[in-house]
Amino acid sequence: MKLNPADAIQDVQNFGEFGGVNPSISDSSTYTFMSAKTMVDTFEGNTDGCHLYARHTTPSNLYLGAALATMEGTEAANVSASGMGAITSVLLQLAGAGDHIVSSRTIYGGTYAFLKNFTPRLGIKTSFVDITKLDLVEAAITQNTKVLYCETVSNPLLEVADINGLSLLAKKYNLQLVVDNTFSPLSISPAKLGADVVIHSLTKFINGSSDTVGGVICGTQEFINELRSVNDGACMLLGATMDSLRASSILKNLRTLHIRMKQHSKNAAFLAEKFHEKGVKTVYPGLPFHPSHKIFNKMMNAEFGYGGMLTIDAGSLEKATILMELMQKKNVGYLAVSLGFYKTLFSAPGSSTSSEIPEDEQQQMGLNSGLIRFSIGLDNDIERTYKIIESCLFEVGVL
Ligand code: PLP
């Protein structure tokens, strides 16, 4: 029987130097060698268990990477300084001058800007497509395509990618399917559905305390070794390295991810249903009429639910702004970007996290200026929270 991802993490335990219940933190940027030959061998990648320099590997980073690889069901993982550090390293490892990427058009604004504005300077072209339409994805593939890129649940429109379907296309055309799973940790396991590389921004749900940025790349041991290569590895050479102290604290927070995800999902599902009942335009993959509800059901590890992210349309940017300020005043949550915190966070993506996407393209993909993205918190009594939000919706005239 296959272990569910939370049980798999629970079975990962590394003791500390003095029998500590958490692994010891390696507070060093460089490591000694008893013999010069071992140092040379380590440089050449021929020694297991030796550390060279903290940009390459550290024991703390390896512990966190191993736990996350176990969670995603991949052979290995490499942690990075941020989610963008993971995304840019993977894409630059897999694509070079003359290559082409097919990407979902609804992705995090930073990733969109990287593909649209930055990688063309290096001779890499990207076609942006509606990832939910496999025929359009296939039509965009050219003989130069190397990578299919998407988010399992997209930021901010909450479109859901059919990972199985995309992986069949990736295999047919010999492409790498790279999936950013930041919005759906534990709920969906993309590698088990055929993704070649799975990325997370650890900044969000996985760390869960909005106190650090971090990222991870999960894949085959061969790919992770390539990323770490001292000669041509993007992680080693671009230098987006996680600090050991951070790796250690994220690993401790990972231990409660399953409990947090269940509560985020429970609260978000409750609010989404209430908003919808009241006639507010609501997007949540757990609502039965969400266009990808069935695909989500097919892919999900059901006990973790549909995640903590939902959107509502307040009708205009003006109304969205007044509503968010009011909700913050009434302590529903914070008017802030990012997600996965204990407290509810909300922002208007059109003018914040997705502002890198030109206005006409935002409109084409259905990103209205009145859209508010919520990352629902861990509130103990979500009915009480709903009543406060309802009073704000009335005051602003959304209800
Ligand atoms: N991927 C998604 C889906 C995101 O929402 C974000 C940030 O908001 C990132 C990646 C980038 O992560 P980081 O901010 O850790 O670099």
XYZ file of C-alpha atoms in Angstrom, residues 18-332:
315
model
C 23.541 14.527 21.294
C 20.427 12.447 20.792
C 18.350 15.582 20.212
C 14.861 14.942 18.870
C 15.572 17.377 16.031
C 18.625 17.113 13.799
C 21.512 19.384 14.798
C 21.923 22.573 12.797
C 25.172 22.741 10.838
C 26.225 26.312 11.474
C 29.131 26.383 9.013
C 29.705 27.716 5.542
C 32.706 25.463 4.843
C 33.795 21.954 5.850
C 37.184 20.410 6.685
C 38.684 17.338 5.026
C 41.044 14.893 6.719
C 42.762 14.292 3.403
C 43.294 16.473 0.348
C 42.215 13.607 -1.924
C 38.751 13.456 -0.347
C 38.381 17.157 -1.077
C 39.240 16.595 -4.747
C 36.847 13.619 -4.917
C 34.079 15.707 -3.344
C 34.599 18.456 -5.929
C 34.213 15.834 -8.613
C 31.009 14.586 -7.016
C 32.442 11.194 -6.085
C 31.940 11.174 -2.316
C 28.711 10.618 -0.464
C 28.236 12.088 2.991
C 30.962 14.752 2.637
C 30.125 18.435 2.548
C 32.252 20.936 0.698
C 30.791 24.389 0.991
C 27.349 25.551 2.101
C 26.282 26.832 -1.328
C 26.609 23.233 -2.496
C 25.061 21.230 0.365
C 24.740 21.375 4.149
C 23.469 18.637 6.470
C 20.500 20.839 7.515
C 19.525 21.529 3.904
C 19.798 17.838 3.055
C 17.492 16.877 5.958
C 14.833 19.314 4.778
C 15.290 18.271 1.138
C 14.956 14.579 2.043
C 11.729 15.200 3.990
C 10.227 17.171 1.084
C 11.284 14.535 -1.469
C 9.540 11.961 0.714
C 6.432 14.138 0.818
C 6.335 14.495 -2.980
C 7.401 10.907 -3.685
C 10.538 11.853 -5.638
C 14.037 10.379 -5.336
C 15.634 13.623 -4.168
C 15.152 17.345 -3.598
C 17.226 20.495 -3.320
C 16.132 23.416 -1.170
C 16.721 27.003 -2.288
C 16.647 30.527 -0.910
C 13.168 31.264 -2.294
C 10.473 29.868 -4.539
C 11.784 32.057 -7.371
C 15.281 30.675 -6.670
C 13.862 27.197 -7.310
C 11.829 28.161 -10.403
C 14.584 30.129 -12.151
C 17.200 27.438 -11.440
C 15.018 24.663 -12.869
C 14.039 26.586 -16.004
C 17.600 27.697 -16.731
C 18.886 24.156 -16.169
C 16.369 22.708 -18.614
C 16.314 25.400 -21.318
C 19.006 27.405 -23.120
C 19.399 29.652 -26.153
C 17.100 28.534 -28.979
C 14.823 26.494 -26.700
C 11.111 26.994 -26.168
C 8.841 26.613 -23.147
C 5.078 26.095 -23.115
C 3.659 27.635 -19.959
C 0.276 28.099 -18.399
C -0.833 31.695 -18.876
C -2.115 31.927 -15.299
C 0.908 31.594 -13.063
C 2.466 33.620 -10.268
C 3.336 37.128 -11.582
C 7.058 36.749 -10.819
C 7.299 33.521 -12.835
C 5.325 35.145 -15.657
C 7.685 38.144 -15.677
C 10.728 35.838 -15.687
C 9.439 33.928 -18.723
C 8.015 36.930 -20.549
C 10.699 39.578 -19.920
C 13.899 37.935 -18.660
C 14.476 34.614 -20.433
C 14.063 36.105 -23.955
C 17.324 37.979 -23.198
C 18.947 34.532 -23.012
C 17.313 33.319 -26.261
C 14.564 31.278 -24.565
C 11.028 31.792 -25.922
C 7.794 30.999 -24.104
C 4.250 30.457 -25.372
C 1.542 31.096 -22.783
C -1.562 28.924 -23.109
C -4.765 28.003 -21.318
C -3.348 24.987 -19.474
C -6.800 23.471 -18.918
C -7.137 22.879 -22.688
C -4.830 20.027 -23.616
C -5.428 20.535 -27.347
C -4.140 24.123 -27.086
C -1.137 22.943 -25.062
C -0.308 20.333 -27.712
C -0.741 22.858 -30.539
C 1.787 25.193 -28.881
C 4.556 22.541 -28.767
C 7.295 23.065 -31.364
C 10.398 21.070 -32.201
C 12.372 23.382 -29.917
C 10.086 22.903 -26.893
C 11.887 21.491 -23.870
C 9.572 22.237 -20.942
C 5.868 22.211 -20.083
C 5.358 24.518 -17.093
C 2.309 24.994 -14.878
C 1.004 25.415 -11.357
C -1.188 22.583 -10.061
C -3.672 25.192 -8.803
C -2.880 28.488 -10.471
C -2.159 31.827 -8.855
C -4.480 33.727 -8.720
C -7.297 32.259 -10.841
C -7.272 28.811 -9.201
C -7.309 26.989 -12.532
C -6.419 23.339 -12.041
C -3.934 21.559 -14.313
C -4.668 17.995 -15.416
C -1.256 16.619 -14.425
C -1.924 13.138 -15.875
C -2.989 14.578 -19.228
C -0.027 16.977 -19.347
C 2.415 14.207 -18.456
C 1.164 12.100 -21.370
C 1.857 15.057 -23.681
C 5.272 15.565 -22.072
C 6.161 11.916 -22.697
C 4.847 11.995 -26.275
C 7.061 14.976 -27.179
C 9.988 14.152 -24.857
C 9.501 17.245 -22.671
C 10.027 17.831 -18.971
C 6.799 18.557 -17.076
C 7.609 21.084 -14.341
C 4.849 21.748 -11.808
C 4.704 24.433 -9.121
C 2.655 22.826 -6.318
C 2.775 25.788 -3.901
C -1.034 26.124 -3.576
C -1.750 22.427 -2.970
C 0.859 20.743 -0.739
C -0.298 17.287 0.476
C -3.664 17.695 -1.330
C -2.063 16.875 -4.675
C 1.149 14.934 -5.352
C 2.131 15.904 -8.931
C 5.144 13.570 -9.208
C 2.918 10.583 -8.495
C 0.667 11.775 -11.343
C 3.542 12.007 -13.835
C 5.288 15.370 -13.256
C 9.063 15.220 -13.756
C 9.937 18.115 -11.455
C 7.852 19.517 -8.573
C 8.586 22.948 -7.115
C 7.281 24.696 -3.999
C 7.655 28.149 -2.594
C 8.277 27.070 1.009
C 7.478 30.662 1.961
C 3.781 29.764 1.878
C 1.849 26.832 3.401
C 4.821 24.535 4.001
C 6.613 26.893 6.382
C 3.304 28.477 7.349
C 4.511 31.251 9.632
C 5.305 34.066 7.149
C 8.738 34.540 8.684
C 10.994 33.405 5.833
C 11.305 32.868 2.099
C 12.372 29.476 0.806
C 11.925 27.057 -2.064
C 12.430 23.447 -3.076
C 12.956 21.440 -6.248
C 11.884 17.785 -6.102
C 12.962 15.384 -8.863
C 15.154 12.465 -9.790
C 18.525 12.051 -8.088
C 20.123 12.568 -11.502
C 18.411 15.943 -12.020
C 19.166 17.138 -8.484
C 22.842 16.164 -8.996
C 22.851 18.157 -12.246
C 21.478 21.226 -10.431
C 24.231 20.882 -7.820
C 27.072 20.358 -10.283
C 30.041 22.650 -9.604
C 30.603 22.901 -13.365
C 27.189 23.682 -14.802
C 24.536 23.318 -12.096
C 22.056 26.207 -11.851
C 21.571 25.844 -8.078
C 25.304 25.840 -7.426
C 26.192 28.587 -9.907
C 23.253 30.981 -9.578
C 23.640 30.770 -5.830
C 20.051 30.897 -4.514
C 21.089 28.840 -1.498
C 18.998 28.351 1.631
C 20.623 29.120 4.961
C 20.962 26.149 7.343
C 19.235 27.937 10.229
C 16.204 28.499 8.007
C 16.227 24.919 6.729
C 16.142 23.692 10.298
C 13.177 25.873 11.272
C 11.195 25.025 8.098
C 11.699 21.299 8.808
C 10.144 21.748 12.251
C 7.159 23.612 10.766
C 6.731 20.893 8.116
C 5.819 18.539 10.977
C 2.443 20.258 11.427
C 1.626 20.828 7.747
C -0.999 18.055 7.597
C -2.987 19.504 10.502
C -2.735 23.032 9.117
C -3.776 22.036 5.591
C -6.883 20.269 6.885
C -7.904 23.388 8.828
C -7.085 25.788 5.939
C -9.193 23.589 3.614
C -12.085 23.222 6.074
C -12.286 26.970 6.662
C -11.933 27.881 2.975
C -14.612 25.357 1.941
C -17.003 26.788 4.544
C -16.473 30.388 3.423
C -16.630 29.524 -0.300
C -19.999 27.840 0.155
C -21.361 30.754 2.197
C -20.141 33.375 -0.304
C -21.647 31.417 -3.187
C -24.972 30.927 -1.347
C -25.153 34.701 -0.855
C -24.623 35.313 -4.572
C -20.997 36.531 -4.412
C -18.986 35.415 -7.465
C -16.656 32.875 -5.830
C -13.940 30.612 -7.200
C -12.856 27.606 -5.121
C -11.876 24.219 -6.564
C -13.986 22.510 -3.891
C -17.215 24.012 -5.217
C -18.924 21.399 -7.425
C -19.403 23.844 -10.328
C -15.697 24.849 -10.460
C -14.692 23.919 -14.043
C -11.932 21.603 -12.779
C -13.697 20.194 -9.694
C -13.806 16.682 -11.163
C -10.153 16.727 -12.186
C -9.172 17.938 -8.711
C -11.207 15.074 -7.201
C -9.443 12.572 -9.444
C -5.980 13.808 -8.443
C -6.398 14.667 -4.759
C -5.376 13.023 -1.507
C -8.912 13.591 -0.225
C -8.290 14.044 3.496
C -6.363 17.302 2.951
C -9.213 18.976 1.076
C -9.183 21.575 -1.690
C -6.728 23.962 -0.061
C -6.919 27.347 1.600
C -7.110 29.632 -1.456
C -10.286 31.194 -2.818
C -11.230 34.295 -4.789
C -14.283 36.534 -4.857
C -15.167 39.284 -7.282
C -16.052 42.518 -5.476
C -17.177 44.124 -8.757
C -14.558 46.854 -9.027
C -11.092 47.718 -7.726
C -12.635 50.528 -5.710
C -15.029 48.198 -3.883
C -12.308 45.589 -3.437
C -10.038 48.193 -1.843
C -12.685 49.469 0.602
C -13.687 45.897 1.479
C -10.107 44.800 2.182
C -9.407 47.843 4.348
C -12.609 47.210 6.293
C -11.862 43.502 6.784
C -8.420 44.404 8.088
C -9.940 46.958 10.487
C -12.341 44.317 11.800
C -9.460 41.871 12.259
C -10.620 39.287 9.711
